[in-house]
Short mmCIF file of C-alpha atoms in Angstrom, two decimals:
data_model
loop_
_atom_site.label_atom_id
_atom_site.label_comp_id
_atom_site.label_asym_id
_atom_site.label_seq_id
_atom_site.Cartn_x
_atom_site.Cartn_y
_atom_site.Cartn_z
CA MET A 1277 0.00 0.00 0.00
CA LEU A 1278 2.82 2.39 0.96
CA ARG A 1279 4.71 1.55 -2.24
CA SER A 1280 1.61 2.35 -4.26
CA LEU A 1281 1.21 5.74 -2.58
CA VAL A 1282 4.88 6.60 -3.11
CA GLY A 1283 4.68 5.59 -6.74
CA SER A 1284 1.59 7.70 -7.28
CA GLU A 1285 3.26 10.67 -5.58
CA MET A 1286 6.30 10.40 -7.84
CA CYS A 1287 4.10 10.09 -10.93
CA ILE A 1288 2.16 13.24 -10.00
CA ARG A 1289 5.39 15.07 -9.18
CA ASP A 1290 6.94 14.17 -12.54
CA ARG A 1291 3.84 15.30 -14.45
CA LEU A 1292 3.93 18.64 -12.66
CA ASN A 1293 7.68 19.03 -13.16
CA PRO A 1294 8.89 17.25 -16.32
CA LEU A 1295 12.49 18.22 -15.56
CA HIS A 1296 12.49 16.42 -12.21
CA PRO A 1297 14.29 13.06 -12.27
CA SER A 1298 12.23 10.02 -11.45
CA GLN A 1299 12.59 6.28 -11.47
CA GLY A 1300 13.91 4.85 -14.68
CA THR A 1301 15.78 7.97 -15.78
CA SER A 1302 19.43 7.81 -16.73
CA LYS A 1303 20.28 11.48 -16.14
CA PRO A 1304 21.98 12.57 -12.92
CA PRO A 1305 20.18 15.21 -10.84
CA HIS A 1306 22.67 18.02 -11.56
CA LEU A 1307 21.86 17.84 -15.30
CA TYR A 1308 18.19 18.37 -14.56
CA THR A 1309 19.10 21.40 -12.45
CA MET A 1310 21.16 22.86 -15.30
CA GLU A 1311 18.41 22.21 -17.81
CA SER A 1312 15.86 23.81 -15.56
CA GLU A 1313 18.03 26.91 -15.10
CA ASN A 1314 18.58 27.12 -18.86
CA ARG A 1315 14.84 27.01 -19.49
CA VAL A 1316 14.22 29.75 -16.91
CA ARG A 1317 16.84 31.95 -18.56
CA GLU A 1318 15.42 31.26 -22.04
CA ASP A 1319 11.91 32.09 -20.88
CA ARG A 1320 13.13 35.38 -19.39
CA ARG A 1321 15.02 36.25 -22.57
CA ALA A 1322 11.92 35.58 -24.68
CA LYS A 1323 9.79 37.89 -22.55
CA ILE A 1324 12.40 40.68 -22.62
CA ALA A 1325 12.76 40.37 -26.39
CA ALA A 1326 8.99 40.49 -26.90
CA GLY A 1327 8.75 43.49 -24.59
CA LEU A 1328 11.38 45.39 -26.55
CA VAL A 1329 9.64 44.66 -29.84
CA PHE A 1330 6.37 45.85 -28.28
CA LEU A 1331 7.88 49.18 -27.20
CA GLY A 1332 9.42 49.72 -30.63
CA ALA A 1333 6.17 48.84 -32.40
CA ALA A 1334 4.20 51.23 -30.16
CA GLY A 1335 6.58 54.08 -31.01
CA VAL A 1336 6.44 53.50 -34.75
CA ALA A 1337 2.64 53.08 -34.62
CA LEU A 1338 2.34 56.48 -32.96
CA LEU A 1339 4.52 58.00 -35.70
CA VAL A 1340 2.44 56.40 -38.49
CA ALA A 1341 -0.80 57.50 -36.84
CA ILE A 1342 0.36 61.13 -36.56
CA ILE A 1343 1.61 61.27 -40.18
CA ALA A 1344 -1.52 59.55 -41.52
CA HIS A 1345 -3.85 61.81 -39.55
CA ASN A 1346 -2.16 64.87 -41.04
CA ASP A 1347 -2.26 63.30 -44.50
CA GLU A 1348 -6.01 62.54 -44.58
CA HIS A 1349 -6.88 64.87 -47.46
CA SER A 1350 -4.40 63.20 -49.80
CA ALA A 1351 -4.78 59.66 -48.42
CA PRO A 1352 -5.67 56.89 -50.90
CA GLY A 1353 -9.35 56.00 -50.98
CA MET A 1354 -10.48 59.27 -49.43
CA TYR A 1355 -12.02 62.34 -51.09
CA ASN A 1356 -12.00 60.61 -54.49
CA ASN A 1357 -8.22 60.20 -54.36
CA PRO A 1358 -6.57 57.35 -56.29
CA LYS A 1359 -6.75 53.91 -54.65
CA THR A 1360 -3.00 53.76 -53.95
CA ASN A 1361 -0.18 56.24 -53.29
CA ARG A 1362 3.29 54.76 -53.53
CA SER A 1363 4.97 58.17 -53.23
CA SER A 1364 3.89 58.59 -49.61
CA PRO A 1365 6.33 57.38 -46.94
CA ILE A 1366 3.45 56.03 -44.86
CA GLY A 1367 3.04 52.85 -46.90
CA TRP A 1368 6.72 52.05 -46.83
CA ILE A 1369 7.14 52.78 -43.13
CA ALA A 1370 4.10 50.61 -42.47
CA VAL A 1371 5.42 47.73 -44.58
CA SER A 1372 8.85 47.83 -42.90
CA ALA A 1373 7.34 47.90 -39.41
CA SER A 1374 4.89 45.15 -40.29
CA VAL A 1375 7.71 42.89 -41.48
CA VAL A 1376 9.56 43.28 -38.18
CA VAL A 1377 6.51 42.95 -35.92
CA PHE A 1378 4.83 40.09 -37.80
CA GLY A 1379 8.22 38.37 -37.84
CA SER A 1380 8.52 38.66 -34.06
CA TYR A 1381 5.01 38.47 -32.65
CA GLY A 1382 4.98 34.70 -32.01
CA ILE A 1383 8.22 34.22 -30.09
CA LEU A 1384 6.32 33.73 -26.82
CA MET A 1385 4.30 30.88 -28.33
CA LYS A 1386 7.41 28.76 -27.89
CA ALA A 1387 8.44 30.17 -24.53
CA PRO A 1388 9.50 27.28 -22.24
CA ASP A 1389 6.91 28.13 -19.58
CA VAL A 1390 4.09 28.02 -22.14
CA GLN A 1391 5.37 24.80 -23.70
CA ASP A 1392 5.96 23.06 -20.36
CA ALA A 1393 2.48 23.96 -19.12
CA LYS A 1394 1.03 22.51 -22.38
CA VAL A 1395 -1.28 25.50 -22.71
CA ASP A 1396 -4.16 24.64 -24.99
CA THR A 1397 -4.19 26.55 -28.26
CA MET A 1398 -7.67 27.99 -27.61
CA VAL A 1399 -6.75 29.09 -24.12
CA PHE A 1400 -3.72 30.91 -25.50
CA GLN A 1401 -5.93 32.46 -28.18
CA CYS A 1402 -8.31 33.86 -25.57
CA TYR A 1403 -5.47 35.83 -23.99
CA SER A 1404 -4.16 36.77 -27.45
CA SER A 1405 -7.58 38.10 -28.47
CA ILE A 1406 -7.49 40.51 -25.53
CA GLY A 1407 -4.18 41.95 -26.74
CA ILE A 1408 -5.32 42.18 -30.38
CA SER A 1409 -8.54 44.00 -29.46
CA ALA A 1410 -6.83 46.37 -27.01
CA VAL A 1411 -4.38 47.56 -29.67
CA SER A 1412 -6.94 47.67 -32.49
CA VAL A 1413 -9.39 49.94 -30.65
CA LEU A 1414 -6.64 52.55 -30.19
CA VAL A 1415 -7.40 53.81 -33.71
CA LEU A 1416 -10.62 55.23 -32.28
CA THR A 1417 -8.53 57.90 -30.59
CA TYR A 1418 -8.19 59.65 -33.95
CA ALA A 1419 -10.62 57.82 -36.28
CA PRO A 1420 -14.45 57.74 -35.96
CA TRP A 1421 -16.30 54.58 -34.96
CA HIS A 1422 -17.96 52.75 -37.83
CA PHE A 1423 -19.67 49.43 -37.30
CA SER A 1424 -19.44 46.98 -40.19
CA TRP A 1425 -20.09 43.27 -40.56
CA TRP A 1426 -16.88 43.20 -42.62
CA GLY A 1427 -14.98 43.95 -39.44
CA ILE A 1428 -16.75 41.08 -37.68
CA ALA A 1429 -15.82 38.81 -40.58
CA GLY A 1430 -12.18 39.91 -40.42
CA GLY A 1431 -12.06 39.28 -36.67
CA SER A 1432 -13.50 35.79 -37.13
CA MET A 1433 -10.90 34.98 -39.77
CA LEU A 1434 -8.15 36.19 -37.48
CA VAL A 1435 -9.17 33.92 -34.62
CA LEU A 1436 -9.07 30.90 -36.93
CA ILE A 1437 -5.69 31.97 -38.32
CA GLN A 1438 -4.18 32.30 -34.86
CA VAL A 1439 -5.45 28.91 -33.70
CA PHE A 1440 -4.05 27.11 -36.75
CA ALA A 1441 -0.81 29.14 -36.61
CA PHE A 1442 -0.22 28.21 -32.95
CA ASN A 1443 -0.48 24.50 -33.77
CA ALA A 1444 1.60 24.84 -36.96
CA ILE A 1445 4.43 26.52 -35.06
CA SER A 1446 4.25 23.83 -32.36
CA ALA A 1447 4.57 21.15 -35.04
CA LEU A 1448 7.13 22.67 -37.44
CA GLY A 1449 8.93 25.40 -35.50
CA TYR A 1450 8.99 29.20 -35.60
CA ALA A 1451 11.32 29.39 -38.60
CA VAL A 1452 9.64 26.90 -40.92
CA ALA A 1453 5.88 27.18 -40.32
CA PRO A 1454 5.60 30.92 -41.13
CA ALA A 1455 7.76 30.40 -44.22
CA ILE A 1456 5.31 27.86 -45.62
CA TRP A 1457 2.16 29.87 -45.03
CA ALA A 1458 3.80 33.14 -46.14
CA GLY A 1459 4.41 31.83 -49.65
CA LEU A 1460 0.75 30.91 -50.02
CA THR A 1461 -0.28 34.23 -48.44
CA ILE A 1462 1.68 36.21 -51.02
CA VAL A 1463 0.09 34.38 -53.96
CA VAL A 1464 -3.47 34.52 -52.59
CA SER A 1465 -3.20 38.22 -51.70
CA PHE A 1466 -1.79 39.06 -55.14
CA LEU A 1467 -4.60 37.15 -56.86
CA TRP A 1468 -7.24 38.99 -54.84
CA GLY A 1469 -5.72 42.31 -55.83
CA THR A 1470 -5.36 41.63 -59.55
CA LEU A 1471 -8.27 39.32 -60.38
CA LYS A 1472 -10.98 40.57 -58.01
CA PHE A 1473 -10.16 44.17 -57.11
CA GLY A 1474 -8.81 45.23 -60.51
CA GLU A 1475 -5.52 46.67 -59.23
CA SER A 1476 -3.35 47.44 -62.24
CA VAL A 1477 0.06 45.88 -62.84
CA ASP A 1478 2.42 47.54 -65.33
CA SER A 1479 4.36 44.34 -66.07
CA MET A 1480 2.44 41.12 -65.56
CA VAL A 1481 5.47 39.09 -66.66
CA GLY A 1482 7.62 40.80 -64.06
CA ALA A 1483 4.93 40.37 -61.40
CA VAL A 1484 4.57 36.64 -62.11
CA PHE A 1485 8.35 36.18 -62.09
CA SER A 1486 8.61 38.03 -58.79
CA LEU A 1487 5.91 35.80 -57.30
CA VAL A 1488 7.81 32.74 -58.47
CA LEU A 1489 10.94 34.10 -56.78
CA LEU A 1490 9.04 34.79 -53.56
CA VAL A 1491 7.47 31.35 -53.46
CA CYS A 1492 10.79 29.65 -54.25
CA GLY A 1493 12.44 31.71 -51.55
CA VAL A 1494 9.94 30.85 -48.85
CA MET A 1495 9.94 27.17 -49.81
CA GLY A 1496 13.70 27.23 -49.64
CA VAL A 1497 13.50 28.66 -46.15
CA ALA A 1498 11.02 25.91 -45.29
CA SER A 1499 13.56 23.30 -46.39
CA CYS A 1500 16.12 24.52 -43.88
CA GLN A 1501 14.90 22.05 -41.26
CA THR A 1502 15.15 19.10 -43.67
CA GLU A 1503 18.23 17.31 -45.00
CA LEU A 1504 17.95 19.01 -48.42
CA PRO A 1505 20.62 21.69 -47.70
CA VAL A 1506 23.08 18.99 -46.56
CA ARG A 1507 22.44 16.91 -49.69
CA LEU A 1508 22.87 19.94 -51.92
CA ALA A 1509 26.16 20.79 -50.23
CA ALA A 1510 27.33 17.20 -50.69
CA SER A 1511 26.37 17.33 -54.37
CA PHE A 1512 28.79 20.25 -54.78
CA GLY A 1513 31.60 18.08 -53.48
CA LEU A 1514 31.84 19.40 -49.93
CA CYS A 1515 33.38 16.78 -47.67
CA ALA A 1516 31.75 15.47 -44.52
CA SER A 1517 33.94 17.69 -42.32
CA ASP A 1518 32.49 20.72 -44.06
CA LEU A 1519 28.95 19.54 -43.43
CA GLU A 1520 29.14 18.52 -39.80
CA PRO A 1521 30.22 21.70 -37.96
CA SER A 1522 27.49 24.18 -37.12
CA LEU A 1523 27.80 27.93 -37.01
CA LEU A 1524 25.40 27.82 -34.09
CA GLU A 1525 25.21 24.88 -31.76
CA PRO A 1526 21.89 24.39 -29.99
CA ALA A 1527 22.07 26.36 -26.76
CA ASN A 1528 19.51 24.29 -24.95
CA PRO A 1529 18.36 21.24 -26.89
CA VAL A 1530 16.02 20.24 -24.10
CA ALA A 1531 13.99 23.40 -24.68
CA CYS A 1532 12.21 21.78 -27.57
CA SER A 1533 12.44 18.19 -26.46
CA ASP A 1534 9.76 15.97 -27.84
CA GLU A 1535 9.80 14.00 -24.58
CA GLN A 1536 8.48 16.99 -22.71
CA VAL A 1537 6.12 18.63 -25.18
CA PRO A 1538 4.24 16.26 -27.50
CA LYS A 1539 3.95 17.65 -31.00
CA LEU A 1540 1.54 17.26 -33.85
CA SER A 1541 2.86 15.38 -36.85
CA LYS A 1542 4.73 17.38 -39.47
CA ALA A 1543 2.10 16.48 -42.06
CA THR A 1544 -0.63 17.91 -39.83
CA GLY A 1545 1.49 21.02 -39.28
CA ALA A 1546 1.86 21.43 -43.05
CA VAL A 1547 -1.91 21.18 -43.53
CA PHE A 1548 -2.42 23.84 -40.87
CA CYS A 1549 0.11 26.04 -42.69
CA VAL A 1550 -1.93 25.75 -45.91
CA VAL A 1551 -5.08 26.77 -44.04
CA VAL A 1552 -3.28 29.74 -42.49
CA GLY A 1553 -1.92 30.77 -45.88
CA LEU A 1554 -5.35 30.73 -47.54
CA LEU A 1555 -6.99 32.67 -44.72
CA ASN A 1556 -4.08 35.04 -44.21
CA GLY A 1557 -3.92 35.89 -47.90
CA SER A 1558 -7.61 36.82 -47.72
CA LEU A 1559 -7.39 38.74 -44.45
CA MET A 1560 -7.42 42.17 -46.11
CA VAL A 1561 -10.48 41.35 -48.21
CA PRO A 1562 -12.95 42.55 -45.53
CA PHE A 1563 -10.87 45.72 -45.16
CA HIS A 1564 -11.19 46.33 -48.91
CA TYR A 1565 -14.98 46.03 -48.87
CA LEU A 1566 -15.37 48.17 -45.74
CA SER A 1567 -13.31 50.94 -47.33
CA GLN A 1568 -15.92 51.00 -50.11
CA GLU A 1569 -18.90 51.42 -47.82
CA ILE A 1570 -17.63 54.23 -45.56
CA ARG A 1571 -17.95 57.93 -46.36
CA SER A 1572 -15.18 59.59 -48.32
CA ASP A 1573 -14.16 61.68 -45.30
CA GLN A 1574 -13.67 58.62 -43.09
CA PRO A 1575 -10.21 56.98 -43.01
CA PRO A 1576 -10.26 53.29 -43.95
CA VAL A 1577 -8.39 52.47 -40.74
CA THR A 1578 -11.75 52.76 -38.94
CA TYR A 1579 -12.05 49.14 -40.01
CA LEU A 1580 -9.96 48.17 -36.98
CA GLY A 1581 -12.70 49.22 -34.56
CA SER A 1582 -15.20 46.71 -35.95
CA PHE A 1583 -12.34 44.23 -36.35
CA ALA A 1584 -11.61 44.44 -32.61
CA LEU A 1585 -15.28 43.89 -31.86
CA GLY A 1586 -15.29 40.88 -34.18
CA VAL A 1587 -12.36 39.32 -32.32
CA LEU A 1588 -14.01 39.85 -28.92
CA VAL A 1589 -17.37 38.49 -30.05
CA THR A 1590 -16.20 35.45 -31.99
CA THR A 1591 -13.49 34.22 -29.60
CA PRO A 1592 -16.02 33.06 -26.91
CA LEU A 1593 -18.09 31.37 -29.63
CA PHE A 1594 -15.05 29.46 -30.86
CA VAL A 1595 -14.22 28.49 -27.26
CA VAL A 1596 -17.68 27.02 -26.77
CA PHE A 1597 -17.53 25.02 -29.99
CA TYR A 1598 -13.93 23.97 -29.37
CA PHE A 1599 -14.45 22.61 -25.85
CA TYR A 1600 -18.06 21.46 -25.92
CA PHE A 1601 -18.78 20.23 -29.48
CA PRO A 1602 -17.71 17.50 -28.96
CA VAL A 1603 -17.36 17.67 -25.21
CA ARG A 1604 -13.74 17.80 -23.99
CA ASP A 1605 -12.10 18.27 -20.63
CA PRO A 1606 -12.87 21.76 -19.30
CA PRO A 1607 -10.21 24.34 -20.20
CA VAL A 1608 -7.29 24.92 -17.86
CA TRP A 1609 -6.53 28.63 -18.06
CA HIS A 1610 -2.92 28.68 -16.74
CA PHE A 1611 -3.34 32.35 -15.87
CA GLN A 1612 0.04 32.87 -14.23
CA VAL A 1613 1.92 31.15 -17.05
CA ALA A 1614 -0.02 32.08 -20.18
CA ALA A 1615 -1.80 35.41 -19.55
CA VAL A 1616 1.13 37.77 -20.10
CA PRO A 1617 2.65 35.85 -23.06
CA GLY A 1618 -0.76 35.49 -24.68
CA ILE A 1619 -1.80 39.12 -24.27
CA LEU A 1620 1.62 40.38 -25.40
CA THR A 1621 1.53 38.04 -28.43
CA GLY A 1622 -1.90 39.44 -29.36
CA ALA A 1623 -0.78 43.03 -28.85
CA LEU A 1624 2.20 42.52 -31.16
CA TRP A 1625 -0.03 40.95 -33.79
CA GLY A 1626 -2.41 43.90 -33.40
CA PHE A 1627 0.41 46.34 -34.14
CA GLY A 1628 1.46 44.26 -37.13
CA ASN A 1629 -2.11 44.31 -38.43
CA PHE A 1630 -2.28 48.07 -37.86
CA PHE A 1631 0.81 48.52 -40.05
CA ALA A 1632 -0.50 46.03 -42.64
CA THR A 1633 -3.74 48.00 -42.90
CA TYR A 1634 -1.87 51.19 -43.81
CA ALA A 1635 0.44 49.23 -46.13
CA THR A 1636 -2.61 47.89 -47.98
CA GLN A 1637 -4.30 51.29 -48.08
CA TYR A 1638 -1.29 53.08 -49.56
CA LEU A 1639 0.33 50.34 -51.65
CA GLY A 1640 -2.69 48.19 -52.53
CA ASN A 1641 -3.57 44.55 -51.97
CA THR A 1642 -1.33 43.55 -54.87
CA VAL A 1643 1.87 44.93 -53.33
CA GLY A 1644 1.30 46.16 -49.78
CA PHE A 1645 0.10 43.04 -48.02
CA PRO A 1646 2.34 40.59 -49.96
CA LEU A 1647 5.37 42.64 -48.93
CA THR A 1648 4.47 42.26 -45.27
CA GLN A 1649 5.17 38.53 -45.68
CA GLY A 1650 8.85 39.37 -45.79
CA CYS A 1651 8.39 38.83 -42.06
CA ILE A 1652 9.55 35.24 -42.56
CA ILE A 1653 13.11 36.60 -42.64
CA PHE A 1654 12.70 37.68 -39.04
CA ASN A 1655 10.87 34.46 -38.20
CA GLY A 1656 13.92 32.61 -39.46
CA LEU A 1657 16.38 34.83 -37.59
CA TRP A 1658 14.51 34.25 -34.35
CA GLY A 1659 14.48 30.52 -35.11
CA ILE A 1660 18.23 30.47 -35.79
CA PHE A 1661 19.68 32.80 -33.20
CA PHE A 1662 17.12 32.57 -30.40
CA TYR A 1663 15.53 29.11 -30.41
CA ARG A 1664 18.34 27.46 -32.41
CA GLU A 1665 15.84 25.56 -34.55
CA ILE A 1666 18.17 25.68 -37.58
CA SER A 1667 21.76 24.53 -37.06
CA GLY A 1668 24.54 23.39 -39.35
CA ASN A 1669 26.41 25.41 -41.94
CA PRO A 1670 24.54 24.18 -45.04
CA LYS A 1671 21.14 24.92 -43.53
CA ILE A 1672 22.11 28.38 -42.33
CA VAL A 1673 23.67 29.22 -45.70
CA MET A 1674 20.51 27.98 -47.43
CA PHE A 1675 18.45 30.28 -45.23
CA GLY A 1676 20.66 33.27 -46.11
CA VAL A 1677 20.43 32.59 -49.85
CA CYS A 1678 16.67 32.12 -49.77
CA ALA A 1679 16.18 35.24 -47.66
CA THR A 1680 18.07 37.20 -50.33
CA VAL A 1681 15.81 35.70 -53.01
CA ILE A 1682 12.76 36.82 -51.03
CA ILE A 1683 14.04 40.38 -50.78
CA GLY A 1684 14.77 40.38 -54.53
CA GLY A 1685 11.29 39.07 -55.31
CA ALA A 1686 9.69 41.72 -53.12
CA VAL A 1687 11.65 44.50 -54.83
CA LEU A 1688 10.76 43.16 -58.27
CA LEU A 1689 7.09 42.94 -57.31
CA THR A 1690 7.15 46.61 -56.32
CA ILE A 1691 8.76 47.60 -59.62
CA SER A 1692 6.24 45.52 -61.62
CA LYS A 1693 3.32 47.26 -59.91
CA GLY A 1694 4.39 50.60 -61.39
CA SER A 1695 2.91 53.94 -60.41
#
């Protein structure tokens, strides 16, 4: 009887603390202590990094809001002005900021505390929705309120995107998953702009070629966690000694250990990436239709007010369907562990969406939103230098080459769009 109680106690203790040694383990206790300390440091670093990105994003958002507010009479889509305005710095500042913020917003999804607690994707999304809505409603400080069902539709799409993205990142990593869905996002967004919204393109051949470059670039980035870069290096005659060393050795391999955090299969993660790409590439469609229904003296950014309402309204509905149809175990909210990372993740995404809205307004759906998908460069940099998801010289070189291809494709897409 006593043995049974002791065994049960050890089982419960190990489930609460996966780093604690138990019966049957081969690791000495001091290694578990080191691993635990490494994970604490990594979690702290992730929160500091996300906080710094948040402060920078808030500063740039304030700058964009001030410039845009003073530029209302010449803003695209207002007072019978042309639909786009590439000569304004607002669109380019917004694109640049969006690339950085979208490329950094999800770093807390893989924070060790969140992963160890096995926070459910919908629970994390609830906290994230709070951050997204809080940032989005800030536009009402200088833009009038305008209710639109298009905003509700956009908010609903966003909740779905975030849920699938959370699982895709858990399955494939922060460097690879965004790279896969970004390629599809670029193509879908471009097709919406040219085929549905009638946005002109000066050189269709150049635009198609640039899209091919972008897709090849992002797929190349996606291959950086496979053995393809190593095989390519070997095909060029590099010897084994050239292939083995890594520019960056994993700092804490246990941080992403499959023994501690069960993952979805890579195939499932890839399917989720496709879903994210299709939805993400269509995310600015509601914004386009709302900008057509508002008065000419209203800035299109008023869309974000209804968008925030849509996020707040649809998130509880998704929670009900997620946990109770079919019936699952009741949600565990992990407030102390997940609240701050979730809200900060949502706030960062909200700033990224704020910038993407202005990028789409000034540069169009054909160029503005596709360019924001250059964020995968920063996704990859976080994956390489922070979470050490990509290691080995061939893989890191492959990432650098493909990132250059992405930048080239983005520049060519801008040139092909013309005035």
